[in-house]
PDB file of C-alpha atoms and ligand atoms in Angstrom:
ATOM      1  CA  MET A   6      65.688 -29.563 -23.861  1.00  0.00           C
ATOM      2  CA  SER A   7      62.872 -32.075 -23.308  1.00  0.00           C
ATOM      3  CA  THR A   8      63.370 -35.501 -24.801  1.00  0.00           C
ATOM      4  CA  ASP A   9      61.392 -38.707 -25.318  1.00  0.00           C
ATOM      5  CA  LEU A  10      64.276 -40.892 -24.301  1.00  0.00           C
ATOM      6  CA  PHE A  11      67.413 -40.489 -22.321  1.00  0.00           C
ATOM      7  CA  THR A  12      69.959 -43.295 -22.261  1.00  0.00           C
ATOM      8  CA  PHE A  13      73.600 -43.801 -21.534  1.00  0.00           C
ATOM      9  CA  GLY A  14      76.247 -46.450 -21.787  1.00  0.00           C
ATOM     10  CA  GLU A  15      79.193 -47.486 -24.023  1.00  0.00           C
ATOM     11  CA  SER A  16      79.076 -47.354 -27.845  1.00  0.00           C
ATOM     12  CA  LEU A  17      81.802 -49.326 -29.664  1.00  0.00           C
ATOM     13  CA  SER A  18      83.391 -49.069 -33.063  1.00  0.00           C
ATOM     14  CA  VAL A  19      82.530 -52.510 -34.404  1.00  0.00           C
ATOM     15  CA  PHE A  20      85.088 -53.908 -36.942  1.00  0.00           C
ATOM     16  CA  ILE A  21      83.483 -56.720 -38.985  1.00  0.00           C
ATOM     17  CA  SER A  22      85.575 -58.853 -41.191  1.00  0.00           C
ATOM     18  CA  SER A  23      84.343 -58.283 -44.746  1.00  0.00           C
ATOM     19  CA  ASP A  24      86.386 -60.467 -47.115  1.00  0.00           C
ATOM     20  CA  THR A  25      86.026 -63.710 -45.229  1.00  0.00           C
ATOM     21  CA  ASP A  26      83.723 -64.933 -42.364  1.00  0.00           C
ATOM     22  CA  SER A  27      86.685 -65.251 -39.953  1.00  0.00           C
ATOM     23  CA  VAL A  28      88.591 -62.557 -38.141  1.00  0.00           C
ATOM     24  CA  MET A  29      91.502 -65.055 -38.296  1.00  0.00           C
ATOM     25  CA  SER A  30      91.752 -64.962 -42.047  1.00  0.00           C
ATOM     26  CA  ALA A  31      90.259 -61.536 -43.011  1.00  0.00           C
ATOM     27  CA  THR A  32      92.394 -58.695 -44.288  1.00  0.00           C
ATOM     28  CA  LYS A  33      89.485 -56.334 -44.775  1.00  0.00           C
ATOM     29  CA  PHE A  34      87.203 -54.924 -42.107  1.00  0.00           C
ATOM     30  CA  GLU A  35      84.124 -52.698 -42.196  1.00  0.00           C
ATOM     31  CA  ARG A  36      83.596 -50.306 -39.272  1.00  0.00           C
ATOM     32  CA  VAL A  37      80.235 -49.392 -37.791  1.00  0.00           C
ATOM     33  CA  THR A  38      79.109 -47.709 -34.572  1.00  0.00           C
ATOM     34  CA  ALA A  39      76.888 -49.779 -32.220  1.00  0.00           C
ATOM     35  CA  GLY A  40      76.196 -50.504 -28.610  1.00  0.00           C
ATOM     36  CA  ALA A  41      73.159 -51.702 -26.785  1.00  0.00           C
ATOM     37  CA  GLU A  42      71.986 -48.337 -25.446  1.00  0.00           C
ATOM     38  CA  VAL A  43      72.899 -46.278 -28.433  1.00  0.00           C
ATOM     39  CA  ASN A  44      71.028 -48.856 -30.620  1.00  0.00           C
ATOM     40  CA  VAL A  45      67.876 -48.206 -28.598  1.00  0.00           C
ATOM     41  CA  ALA A  46      68.386 -44.381 -28.990  1.00  0.00           C
ATOM     42  CA  VAL A  47      68.761 -44.787 -32.744  1.00  0.00           C
ATOM     43  CA  ALA A  48      65.570 -46.965 -32.862  1.00  0.00           C
ATOM     44  CA  LEU A  49      63.593 -44.189 -31.117  1.00  0.00           C
ATOM     45  CA  SER A  50      64.993 -41.586 -33.463  1.00  0.00           C
ATOM     46  CA  ARG A  51      64.156 -43.571 -36.617  1.00  0.00           C
ATOM     47  CA  LEU A  52      60.647 -43.964 -35.311  1.00  0.00           C
ATOM     48  CA  GLY A  53      60.310 -40.222 -35.080  1.00  0.00           C
ATOM     49  CA  LEU A  54      60.998 -39.490 -31.412  1.00  0.00           C
ATOM     50  CA  LYS A  55      63.593 -37.382 -29.669  1.00  0.00           C
ATOM     51  CA  ALA A  56      66.442 -39.403 -28.132  1.00  0.00           C
ATOM     52  CA  GLN A  57      69.391 -38.206 -26.188  1.00  0.00           C
ATOM     53  CA  TYR A  58      72.451 -40.305 -25.485  1.00  0.00           C
ATOM     54  CA  PHE A  59      75.279 -39.816 -23.009  1.00  0.00           C
ATOM     55  CA  SER A  60      78.631 -41.425 -22.964  1.00  0.00           C
ATOM     56  CA  ARG A  61      82.249 -40.749 -22.394  1.00  0.00           C
ATOM     57  CA  PHE A  62      84.315 -40.917 -25.585  1.00  0.00           C
ATOM     58  CA  GLY A  63      88.081 -40.852 -25.872  1.00  0.00           C
ATOM     59  CA  ASN A  64      89.953 -37.882 -27.329  1.00  0.00           C
ATOM     60  CA  ASP A  65      90.649 -40.017 -30.446  1.00  0.00           C
ATOM     61  CA  GLN A  66      89.462 -40.548 -33.996  1.00  0.00           C
ATOM     62  CA  LEU A  67      87.061 -43.364 -33.124  1.00  0.00           C
ATOM     63  CA  GLY A  68      85.374 -41.148 -30.486  1.00  0.00           C
ATOM     64  CA  SER A  69      84.958 -38.367 -33.202  1.00  0.00           C
ATOM     65  CA  VAL A  70      83.668 -40.558 -35.921  1.00  0.00           C
ATOM     66  CA  MET A  71      81.305 -42.420 -33.621  1.00  0.00           C
ATOM     67  CA  MET A  72      79.814 -39.194 -32.267  1.00  0.00           C
ATOM     68  CA  ALA A  73      79.315 -38.139 -35.904  1.00  0.00           C
ATOM     69  CA  ASP A  74      77.569 -41.482 -36.746  1.00  0.00           C
ATOM     70  CA  ILE A  75      75.234 -41.105 -33.710  1.00  0.00           C
ATOM     71  CA  GLU A  76      74.415 -37.457 -34.517  1.00  0.00           C
ATOM     72  CA  ALA A  77      73.729 -38.409 -38.162  1.00  0.00           C
ATOM     73  CA  GLU A  78      71.009 -40.638 -36.820  1.00  0.00           C
ATOM     74  CA  GLY A  79      69.307 -37.660 -35.298  1.00  0.00           C
ATOM     75  CA  VAL A  80      70.272 -38.673 -31.691  1.00  0.00           C
ATOM     76  CA  ASP A  81      71.384 -35.837 -29.461  1.00  0.00           C
ATOM     77  CA  VAL A  82      74.835 -36.637 -28.293  1.00  0.00           C
ATOM     78  CA  SER A  83      75.786 -33.035 -27.280  1.00  0.00           C
ATOM     79  CA  LEU A  84      76.000 -33.962 -23.564  1.00  0.00           C
ATOM     80  CA  ALA A  85      78.866 -36.465 -24.217  1.00  0.00           C
ATOM     81  CA  LYS A  86      82.191 -35.999 -22.597  1.00  0.00           C
ATOM     82  CA  ARG A  87      85.625 -36.483 -24.206  1.00  0.00           C
ATOM     83  CA  VAL A  88      88.130 -37.957 -21.747  1.00  0.00           C
ATOM     84  CA  ASP A  89      91.744 -38.835 -21.742  1.00  0.00           C
ATOM     85  CA  SER A  90      91.393 -42.549 -22.606  1.00  0.00           C
ATOM     86  CA  PHE A  91      90.656 -44.623 -25.690  1.00  0.00           C
ATOM     87  CA  THR A  92      87.222 -45.250 -27.262  1.00  0.00           C
ATOM     88  CA  GLY A  93      86.145 -48.888 -27.020  1.00  0.00           C
ATOM     89  CA  ALA A  94      85.933 -51.301 -29.955  1.00  0.00           C
ATOM     90  CA  MET A  95      84.846 -54.793 -30.824  1.00  0.00           C
ATOM     91  CA  VAL A  96      85.989 -57.060 -33.600  1.00  0.00           C
ATOM     92  CA  ARG A  97      83.806 -59.741 -35.013  1.00  0.00           C
ATOM     93  CA  ASN A  98      83.005 -62.031 -38.047  1.00  0.00           C
ATOM     94  CA  PRO A  99      79.819 -61.323 -39.865  1.00  0.00           C
ATOM     95  CA  GLY A 100      78.352 -64.737 -38.916  1.00  0.00           C
ATOM     96  CA  LYS A 101      77.552 -65.932 -42.418  1.00  0.00           C
ATOM     97  CA  SER A 102      78.921 -69.423 -42.390  1.00  0.00           C
ATOM     98  CA  ALA A 103      80.089 -69.689 -38.717  1.00  0.00           C
ATOM     99  CA  PRO A 104      78.441 -68.370 -35.503  1.00  0.00           C
ATOM    100  CA  VAL A 105      79.281 -64.735 -34.618  1.00  0.00           C
ATOM    101  CA  GLU A 106      82.334 -64.571 -32.437  1.00  0.00           C
ATOM    102  CA  ILE A 107      83.333 -61.317 -30.804  1.00  0.00           C
ATOM    103  CA  SER A 108      86.499 -59.886 -29.161  1.00  0.00           C
ATOM    104  CA  TYR A 109      86.241 -56.714 -27.113  1.00  0.00           C
ATOM    105  CA  LEU A 110      88.856 -54.019 -26.879  1.00  0.00           C
ATOM    106  CA  ARG A 111      87.263 -52.073 -24.094  1.00  0.00           C
ATOM    107  CA  LYS A 112      88.776 -52.755 -20.545  1.00  0.00           C
ATOM    108  CA  GLY A 113      89.708 -49.356 -19.100  1.00  0.00           C
ATOM    109  CA  SER A 114      88.021 -47.585 -22.045  1.00  0.00           C
ATOM    110  CA  ALA A 115      86.817 -43.966 -21.959  1.00  0.00           C
ATOM    111  CA  ALA A 116      83.128 -45.093 -21.358  1.00  0.00           C
ATOM    112  CA  SER A 117      84.115 -47.336 -18.541  1.00  0.00           C
ATOM    113  CA  THR A 118      85.103 -44.215 -16.520  1.00  0.00           C
ATOM    114  CA  ILE A 119      81.463 -42.994 -16.425  1.00  0.00           C
ATOM    115  CA  GLU A 120      80.353 -41.837 -13.007  1.00  0.00           C
ATOM    116  CA  PRO A 121      76.958 -41.135 -11.307  1.00  0.00           C
ATOM    117  CA  SER A 122      77.747 -37.434 -11.323  1.00  0.00           C
ATOM    118  CA  ASP A 123      77.840 -37.543 -15.162  1.00  0.00           C
ATOM    119  CA  ILE A 124      74.076 -38.070 -15.064  1.00  0.00           C
ATOM    120  CA  LEU A 125      72.612 -34.829 -13.945  1.00  0.00           C
ATOM    121  CA  ASP A 126      69.046 -34.806 -12.441  1.00  0.00           C
ATOM    122  CA  SER A 127      68.024 -32.495 -15.216  1.00  0.00           C
ATOM    123  CA  TYR A 128      68.795 -35.169 -17.970  1.00  0.00           C
ATOM    124  CA  ILE A 129      66.308 -37.461 -16.277  1.00  0.00           C
ATOM    125  CA  SER A 130      63.649 -34.895 -15.222  1.00  0.00           C
ATOM    126  CA  SER A 131      63.491 -33.549 -18.719  1.00  0.00           C
ATOM    127  CA  THR A 132      62.859 -36.877 -20.494  1.00  0.00           C
ATOM    128  CA  ARG A 133      59.777 -39.075 -20.731  1.00  0.00           C
ATOM    129  CA  TRP A 134      61.770 -42.332 -20.522  1.00  0.00           C
ATOM    130  CA  LEU A 135      65.148 -43.507 -19.118  1.00  0.00           C
ATOM    131  CA  HIS A 136      66.743 -46.653 -20.439  1.00  0.00           C
ATOM    132  CA  ALA A 137      69.709 -48.529 -18.984  1.00  0.00           C
ATOM    133  CA  THR A 138      71.414 -51.922 -19.441  1.00  0.00           C
ATOM    134  CA  GLY A 139      73.442 -54.342 -17.527  1.00  0.00           C
ATOM    135  CA  ILE A 140      76.313 -53.929 -19.937  1.00  0.00           C
ATOM    136  CA  THR A 141      77.181 -50.559 -18.250  1.00  0.00           C
ATOM    137  CA  CYS A 142      77.238 -52.439 -14.898  1.00  0.00           C
ATOM    138  CA  ALA A 143      79.654 -54.919 -16.402  1.00  0.00           C
ATOM    139  CA  ILE A 144      82.187 -52.453 -17.763  1.00  0.00           C
ATOM    140  CA  SER A 145      83.220 -50.978 -14.355  1.00  0.00           C
ATOM    141  CA  GLU A 146      82.221 -50.437 -10.780  1.00  0.00           C
ATOM    142  CA  SER A 147      81.466 -46.793 -11.469  1.00  0.00           C
ATOM    143  CA  GLY A 148      79.333 -47.975 -14.403  1.00  0.00           C
ATOM    144  CA  ALA A 149      77.254 -50.087 -12.089  1.00  0.00           C
ATOM    145  CA  LYS A 150      76.905 -47.193  -9.600  1.00  0.00           C
ATOM    146  CA  THR A 151      75.818 -44.956 -12.494  1.00  0.00           C
ATOM    147  CA  VAL A 152      73.056 -47.376 -13.527  1.00  0.00           C
ATOM    148  CA  LYS A 153      71.850 -47.704  -9.938  1.00  0.00           C
ATOM    149  CA  HIS A 154      71.881 -43.924  -9.476  1.00  0.00           C
ATOM    150  CA  ALA A 155      70.007 -43.182 -12.705  1.00  0.00           C
ATOM    151  CA  LEU A 156      67.304 -45.864 -12.133  1.00  0.00           C
ATOM    152  CA  GLU A 157      66.721 -44.643  -8.570  1.00  0.00           C
ATOM    153  CA  LYS A 158      66.605 -41.129  -9.646  1.00  0.00           C
ATOM    154  CA  ALA A 159      64.030 -41.879 -12.344  1.00  0.00           C
ATOM    155  CA  ALA A 160      61.928 -43.711  -9.796  1.00  0.00           C
ATOM    156  CA  GLN A 161      62.177 -40.789  -7.427  1.00  0.00           C
ATOM    157  CA  LEU A 162      61.287 -38.281 -10.151  1.00  0.00           C
ATOM    158  CA  LYS A 163      58.475 -40.646 -11.394  1.00  0.00           C
ATOM    159  CA  ILE A 164      60.083 -40.894 -14.858  1.00  0.00           C
ATOM    160  CA  LYS A 165      59.348 -44.208 -16.519  1.00  0.00           C
ATOM    161  CA  SER A 166      62.292 -46.430 -17.156  1.00  0.00           C
ATOM    162  CA  SER A 167      63.454 -49.750 -18.670  1.00  0.00           C
ATOM    163  CA  PHE A 168      66.155 -52.036 -17.750  1.00  0.00           C
ATOM    164  CA  ASP A 169      67.652 -54.649 -20.106  1.00  0.00           C
ATOM    165  CA  LEU A 170      69.912 -57.169 -18.386  1.00  0.00           C
ATOM    166  CA  ASN A 171      72.035 -57.847 -21.397  1.00  0.00           C
ATOM    167  CA  ILE A 172      74.483 -60.194 -19.712  1.00  0.00           C
ATOM    168  CA  ARG A 173      77.746 -60.240 -21.555  1.00  0.00           C
ATOM    169  CA  ARG A 174      79.617 -63.329 -20.440  1.00  0.00           C
ATOM    170  CA  LYS A 175      82.856 -62.047 -21.975  1.00  0.00           C
ATOM    171  CA  LEU A 176      82.751 -59.079 -19.583  1.00  0.00           C
ATOM    172  CA  TRP A 177      82.002 -60.785 -16.305  1.00  0.00           C
ATOM    173  CA  SER A 178      81.044 -64.114 -14.673  1.00  0.00           C
ATOM    174  CA  GLU A 179      77.406 -65.145 -14.141  1.00  0.00           C
ATOM    175  CA  ASP A 180      77.992 -65.050 -10.446  1.00  0.00           C
ATOM    176  CA  ALA A 181      79.298 -61.490 -10.516  1.00  0.00           C
ATOM    177  CA  ALA A 182      76.484 -60.397 -12.875  1.00  0.00           C
ATOM    178  CA  ARG A 183      73.829 -61.911 -10.475  1.00  0.00           C
ATOM    179  CA  LYS A 184      75.156 -60.104  -7.497  1.00  0.00           C
ATOM    180  CA  VAL A 185      75.042 -56.705  -9.175  1.00  0.00           C
ATOM    181  CA  LEU A 186      71.959 -57.123 -11.376  1.00  0.00           C
ATOM    182  CA  GLU A 187      69.500 -58.854  -9.053  1.00  0.00           C
ATOM    183  CA  PRO A 188      69.046 -55.765  -6.749  1.00  0.00           C
ATOM    184  CA  LEU A 189      68.519 -53.539  -9.800  1.00  0.00           C
ATOM    185  CA  ALA A 190      65.603 -55.683 -11.142  1.00  0.00           C
ATOM    186  CA  ARG A 191      62.818 -53.774  -9.551  1.00  0.00           C
ATOM    187  CA  ASP A 192      60.668 -50.637  -9.826  1.00  0.00           C
ATOM    188  CA  VAL A 193      61.018 -50.013 -13.564  1.00  0.00           C
ATOM    189  CA  GLU A 194      58.117 -49.775 -15.984  1.00  0.00           C
ATOM    190  CA  LEU A 195      59.687 -52.281 -18.407  1.00  0.00           C
ATOM    191  CA  LEU A 196      62.049 -55.129 -17.621  1.00  0.00           C
ATOM    192  CA  ILE A 197      63.298 -56.949 -20.714  1.00  0.00           C
ATOM    193  CA  TRP A 198      65.486 -59.952 -20.380  1.00  0.00           C
ATOM    194  CA  GLY A 199      66.270 -63.097 -22.312  1.00  0.00           C
ATOM    195  CA  GLU A 200      65.102 -66.461 -20.934  1.00  0.00           C
ATOM    196  CA  ASP A 201      68.686 -67.416 -20.095  1.00  0.00           C
ATOM    197  CA  GLU A 202      69.228 -64.119 -18.302  1.00  0.00           C
ATOM    198  CA  TYR A 203      66.297 -64.714 -15.990  1.00  0.00           C
ATOM    199  CA  GLN A 204      67.862 -68.075 -15.179  1.00  0.00           C
ATOM    200  CA  VAL A 205      71.234 -66.546 -14.297  1.00  0.00           C
ATOM    201  CA  VAL A 206      69.525 -64.123 -11.826  1.00  0.00           C
ATOM    202  CA  PHE A 207      66.656 -66.326 -10.488  1.00  0.00           C
ATOM    203  CA  GLY A 208      67.669 -69.875 -11.172  1.00  0.00           C
ATOM    204  CA  GLN A 209      65.695 -72.457 -13.131  1.00  0.00           C
ATOM    205  CA  VAL A 210      62.104 -71.413 -12.750  1.00  0.00           C
ATOM    206  CA  ASP A 211      58.723 -71.515 -14.486  1.00  0.00           C
ATOM    207  CA  PRO A 212      58.425 -68.456 -16.746  1.00  0.00           C
ATOM    208  CA  ARG A 213      54.906 -67.584 -15.610  1.00  0.00           C
ATOM    209  CA  GLN A 214      56.031 -67.664 -11.937  1.00  0.00           C
ATOM    210  CA  ILE A 215      59.134 -65.602 -12.429  1.00  0.00           C
ATOM    211  CA  LEU A 216      57.361 -62.983 -14.584  1.00  0.00           C
ATOM    212  CA  ALA A 217      54.671 -62.619 -11.962  1.00  0.00           C
ATOM    213  CA  GLU A 218      57.385 -62.319  -9.328  1.00  0.00           C
ATOM    214  CA  VAL A 219      59.015 -59.528 -11.303  1.00  0.00           C
ATOM    215  CA  ASN A 220      55.668 -57.729 -11.444  1.00  0.00           C
ATOM    216  CA  LYS A 221      55.498 -57.978  -7.700  1.00  0.00           C
ATOM    217  CA  ARG A 222      58.941 -56.312  -7.528  1.00  0.00           C
ATOM    218  CA  GLY A 223      57.388 -53.174  -9.014  1.00  0.00           C
ATOM    219  CA  CYS A 224      58.133 -53.900 -12.668  1.00  0.00           C
ATOM    220  CA  LYS A 225      54.848 -53.268 -14.468  1.00  0.00           C
ATOM    221  CA  ILE A 226      55.744 -54.909 -17.681  1.00  0.00           C
ATOM    222  CA  ALA A 227      57.995 -57.969 -17.474  1.00  0.00           C
ATOM    223  CA  VAL A 228      59.175 -59.443 -20.720  1.00  0.00           C
ATOM    224  CA  MET A 229      61.103 -62.642 -21.422  1.00  0.00           C
ATOM    225  CA  THR A 230      62.520 -62.896 -24.870  1.00  0.00           C
ATOM    226  CA  LYS A 231      64.023 -65.943 -26.642  1.00  0.00           C
ATOM    227  CA  GLY A 232      65.446 -64.847 -30.070  1.00  0.00           C
ATOM    228  CA  ASP A 233      62.887 -65.408 -32.801  1.00  0.00           C
ATOM    229  CA  GLN A 234      60.825 -67.760 -30.587  1.00  0.00           C
ATOM    230  CA  LYS A 235      57.699 -67.113 -28.458  1.00  0.00           C
ATOM    231  CA  MET A 236      58.018 -63.998 -26.355  1.00  0.00           C
ATOM    232  CA  ARG A 237      56.456 -64.269 -22.956  1.00  0.00           C
ATOM    233  CA  PHE A 238      55.337 -61.266 -20.875  1.00  0.00           C
ATOM    234  CA  SER A 239      53.330 -60.343 -17.878  1.00  0.00           C
ATOM    235  CA  ILE A 240      51.548 -57.040 -17.176  1.00  0.00           C
ATOM    236  CA  ASP A 241      50.576 -56.568 -13.577  1.00  0.00           C
ATOM    237  CA  GLY A 242      50.331 -60.298 -13.133  1.00  0.00           C
ATOM    238  CA  ASN A 243      48.502 -61.138 -16.357  1.00  0.00           C
ATOM    239  CA  TYR A 244      50.621 -63.530 -18.429  1.00  0.00           C
ATOM    240  CA  GLU A 245      50.534 -63.546 -22.278  1.00  0.00           C
ATOM    241  CA  GLU A 246      52.623 -64.636 -25.269  1.00  0.00           C
ATOM    242  CA  ILE A 247      53.457 -63.229 -28.738  1.00  0.00           C
ATOM    243  CA  THR A 248      55.075 -65.055 -31.580  1.00  0.00           C
ATOM    244  CA  PRO A 249      57.468 -62.718 -33.397  1.00  0.00           C
ATOM    245  CA  PRO A 250      57.061 -62.403 -37.226  1.00  0.00           C
ATOM    246  CA  LYS A 251      59.160 -64.970 -39.146  1.00  0.00           C
ATOM    247  CA  VAL A 252      61.996 -63.480 -41.182  1.00  0.00           C
ATOM    248  CA  VAL A 253      65.169 -64.947 -42.735  1.00  0.00           C
ATOM    249  CA  ALA A 254      67.648 -64.145 -39.973  1.00  0.00           C
ATOM    250  CA  VAL A 255      70.904 -62.766 -41.418  1.00  0.00           C
ATOM    251  CA  ASP A 256      72.474 -61.123 -38.366  1.00  0.00           C
ATOM    252  CA  PRO A 257      70.795 -61.270 -34.985  1.00  0.00           C
ATOM    253  CA  VAL A 258      73.173 -58.783 -33.326  1.00  0.00           C
ATOM    254  CA  GLY A 259      71.241 -55.664 -32.288  1.00  0.00           C
ATOM    255  CA  SER A 260      67.770 -57.183 -32.815  1.00  0.00           C
ATOM    256  CA  GLY A 261      67.172 -57.214 -29.022  1.00  0.00           C
ATOM    257  CA  ASP A 262      67.861 -53.498 -28.827  1.00  0.00           C
ATOM    258  CA  ALA A 263      65.606 -52.788 -31.840  1.00  0.00           C
ATOM    259  CA  PHE A 264      62.853 -54.839 -30.028  1.00  0.00           C
ATOM    260  CA  THR A 265      63.326 -52.648 -26.855  1.00  0.00           C
ATOM    261  CA  GLY A 266      63.401 -49.405 -28.873  1.00  0.00           C
ATOM    262  CA  GLY A 267      60.169 -50.385 -30.734  1.00  0.00           C
ATOM    263  CA  VAL A 268      58.400 -51.224 -27.518  1.00  0.00           C
ATOM    264  CA  ILE A 269      59.423 -47.973 -25.739  1.00  0.00           C
ATOM    265  CA  ALA A 270      58.436 -45.928 -28.788  1.00  0.00           C
ATOM    266  CA  GLY A 271      55.136 -47.684 -29.053  1.00  0.00           C
ATOM    267  CA  LEU A 272      54.368 -47.092 -25.365  1.00  0.00           C
ATOM    268  CA  LEU A 273      55.322 -43.414 -25.702  1.00  0.00           C
ATOM    269  CA  SER A 274      53.126 -43.116 -28.806  1.00  0.00           C
ATOM    270  CA  GLY A 275      50.139 -44.174 -26.663  1.00  0.00           C
ATOM    271  CA  MET A 276      49.750 -47.713 -27.914  1.00  0.00           C
ATOM    272  CA  SER A 277      48.487 -50.458 -25.602  1.00  0.00           C
ATOM    273  CA  THR A 278      51.271 -52.629 -24.070  1.00  0.00           C
ATOM    274  CA  THR A 279      50.498 -55.537 -26.294  1.00  0.00           C
ATOM    275  CA  GLN A 280      50.575 -53.356 -29.435  1.00  0.00           C
ATOM    276  CA  ALA A 281      53.880 -51.879 -28.325  1.00  0.00           C
ATOM    277  CA  LEU A 282      55.323 -55.399 -27.750  1.00  0.00           C
ATOM    278  CA  GLU A 283      54.120 -56.406 -31.271  1.00  0.00           C
ATOM    279  CA  GLN A 284      55.732 -53.264 -32.769  1.00  0.00           C
ATOM    280  CA  GLY A 285      58.988 -54.189 -30.854  1.00  0.00           C
ATOM    281  CA  SER A 286      58.953 -57.699 -32.300  1.00  0.00           C
ATOM    282  CA  ILE A 287      58.561 -56.354 -35.806  1.00  0.00           C
ATOM    283  CA  CYS A 288      61.586 -53.995 -35.189  1.00  0.00           C
ATOM    284  CA  GLY A 289      63.615 -56.841 -33.829  1.00  0.00           C
ATOM    285  CA  ALA A 290      62.783 -59.151 -36.702  1.00  0.00           C
ATOM    286  CA  LEU A 291      63.660 -56.439 -39.298  1.00  0.00           C
ATOM    287  CA  VAL A 292      67.011 -55.851 -37.721  1.00  0.00           C
ATOM    288  CA  ALA A 293      67.752 -59.623 -37.670  1.00  0.00           C
ATOM    289  CA  SER A 294      66.864 -59.770 -41.265  1.00  0.00           C
ATOM    290  CA  MET A 295      69.637 -57.301 -42.299  1.00  0.00           C
ATOM    291  CA  PHE A 296      73.320 -57.148 -41.668  1.00  0.00           C
ATOM    292  CA  GLY A 297      74.288 -54.627 -38.863  1.00  0.00           C
ATOM    293  CA  ASP A 298      72.887 -53.247 -35.710  1.00  0.00           C
ATOM    294  CA  TRP A 299      71.193 -50.289 -37.318  1.00  0.00           C
ATOM    295  CA  THR A 300      70.498 -51.237 -40.940  1.00  0.00           C
ATOM    296  CA  GLY A 301      67.081 -52.843 -40.413  1.00  0.00           C
ATOM    297  CA  ILE A 302      65.708 -50.335 -37.912  1.00  0.00           C
ATOM    298  CA  PRO A 303      62.379 -49.178 -39.546  1.00  0.00           C
ATOM    299  CA  SER A 304      61.355 -45.553 -39.844  1.00  0.00           C
ATOM    300  CA  GLY A 305      58.227 -44.149 -38.342  1.00  0.00           C
ATOM    301  CA  ILE A 306      56.317 -41.098 -37.140  1.00  0.00           C
ATOM    302  CA  ALA A 307      55.684 -40.201 -33.548  1.00  0.00           C
ATOM    303  CA  GLY A 308      56.821 -43.517 -32.329  1.00  0.00           C
ATOM    304  CA  VAL A 309      54.783 -45.666 -34.775  1.00  0.00           C
ATOM    305  CA  ILE A 310      56.358 -47.723 -37.512  1.00  0.00           C
ATOM    306  CA  ASP A 311      55.437 -46.601 -41.029  1.00  0.00           C
ATOM    307  CA  LYS A 312      52.349 -48.538 -42.264  1.00  0.00           C
ATOM    308  CA  GLU A 313      54.000 -49.732 -45.578  1.00  0.00           C
ATOM    309  CA  ILE A 314      56.751 -51.414 -43.542  1.00  0.00           C
ATOM    310  CA  ILE A 315      54.311 -53.256 -41.299  1.00  0.00           C
ATOM    311  CA  GLN A 316      52.366 -54.411 -44.367  1.00  0.00           C
ATOM    312  CA  LYS A 317      55.569 -55.683 -45.978  1.00  0.00           C
ATOM    313  CA  VAL A 318      56.520 -57.633 -42.912  1.00  0.00           C
ATOM    314  CA  ARG A 319      53.025 -59.124 -42.579  1.00  0.00           C
ATOM    315  CA  GLY A 320      53.097 -59.986 -46.255  1.00  0.00           C
ATOM    316  CA  ASN A 321      50.019 -58.012 -47.324  1.00  0.00           C
TER     317      ASN A 321
HETATM  318  O1  KDG B  19      73.133 -55.587 -28.317  1.00  0.00           O
HETATM  319  C1  KDG B  19      74.058 -55.403 -29.382  1.00  0.00           C
HETATM  320  C2  KDG B  19      75.308 -55.191 -28.730  1.00  0.00           C
HETATM  321  O2  KDG B  19      75.721 -56.371 -28.177  1.00  0.00           O
HETATM  322  C3  KDG B  19      76.397 -54.795 -29.643  1.00  0.00           C
HETATM  323  O3  KDG B  19      76.092 -53.574 -30.349  1.00  0.00           O
HETATM  324  C4  KDG B  19      77.743 -54.551 -28.876  1.00  0.00           C
HETATM  325  O4  KDG B  19      77.056 -53.173 -27.051  1.00  0.00           O
HETATM  326  C5  KDG B  19      77.546 -54.130 -27.432  1.00  0.00           C
HETATM  327  C6  KDG B  19      78.082 -55.098 -26.503  1.00  0.00           C
HETATM  328  O5  KDG B  19      78.492 -54.652 -25.378  1.00  0.00           O
HETATM  329  O6  KDG B  19      78.204 -56.265 -26.674  1.00  0.00           O
END
């Protein structure tokens, strides 16, 4: 099967308190499926492209329901393995009156047993784009090896790839993250990190300087995001900025992944890099404007957001 995107990582069942804004006082919880890489796969699928996602799920009910959720979004999850461990979860408040606070239930989870041999060369050679994140590096040593293996294989097979640092400070220290992630920040088509993540890996530096440096490391498009603020990027040494569309932010969780998905889809559709980044920022803003990681992801055809949605966001 040939695909537009192949990605892998850990998806989680996210339990969100629904009767109060605090996990401490809630008695009711809503469950949704999410995860940085699967969010990107869903974005590609909503935008009309073929996305394939690999993970290890436990032989449990959460594993079954999450695979069904992913499949219902049109993402091919048929390569996934079921293993003798539990499927990971996350508990959080919705962030309505207090900042979002999360707790993970994932150490030793099924997905954390992922290994380089799970990612067959054929998964990469049959796709147009490989996407990986630093979260998979944080969940286990074999996860970090798997990311390294997949990115190197993509470079070897001349398949375009993207890497999102996605530092999760509840999973590892900044020091540990820097050691593992710094060597991986090279030779990808698209490197997307938050401003604070660049600082963790490269120290306090001028954005223009560091983005140019990242281009020199073989990353053609280097992007530095900062939530709903100005996004900086550099393509082959040429620095530019985009201001994301303003929306009323309801829930920022998942907006970075929607941004990444919108950019990849745009690039695969043949848009210019700047247009693809603009499309990504619309996807990110839409997700932030609605509750949940997937709710606001827009629909589209062949990688391009539906025109009416763009008109609505731009207010015309
Ligand atoms: O990017 C959104 C993710 O943070 C969320 O879906 C959960 O994957 C997740 C994580 O590891 O925090």
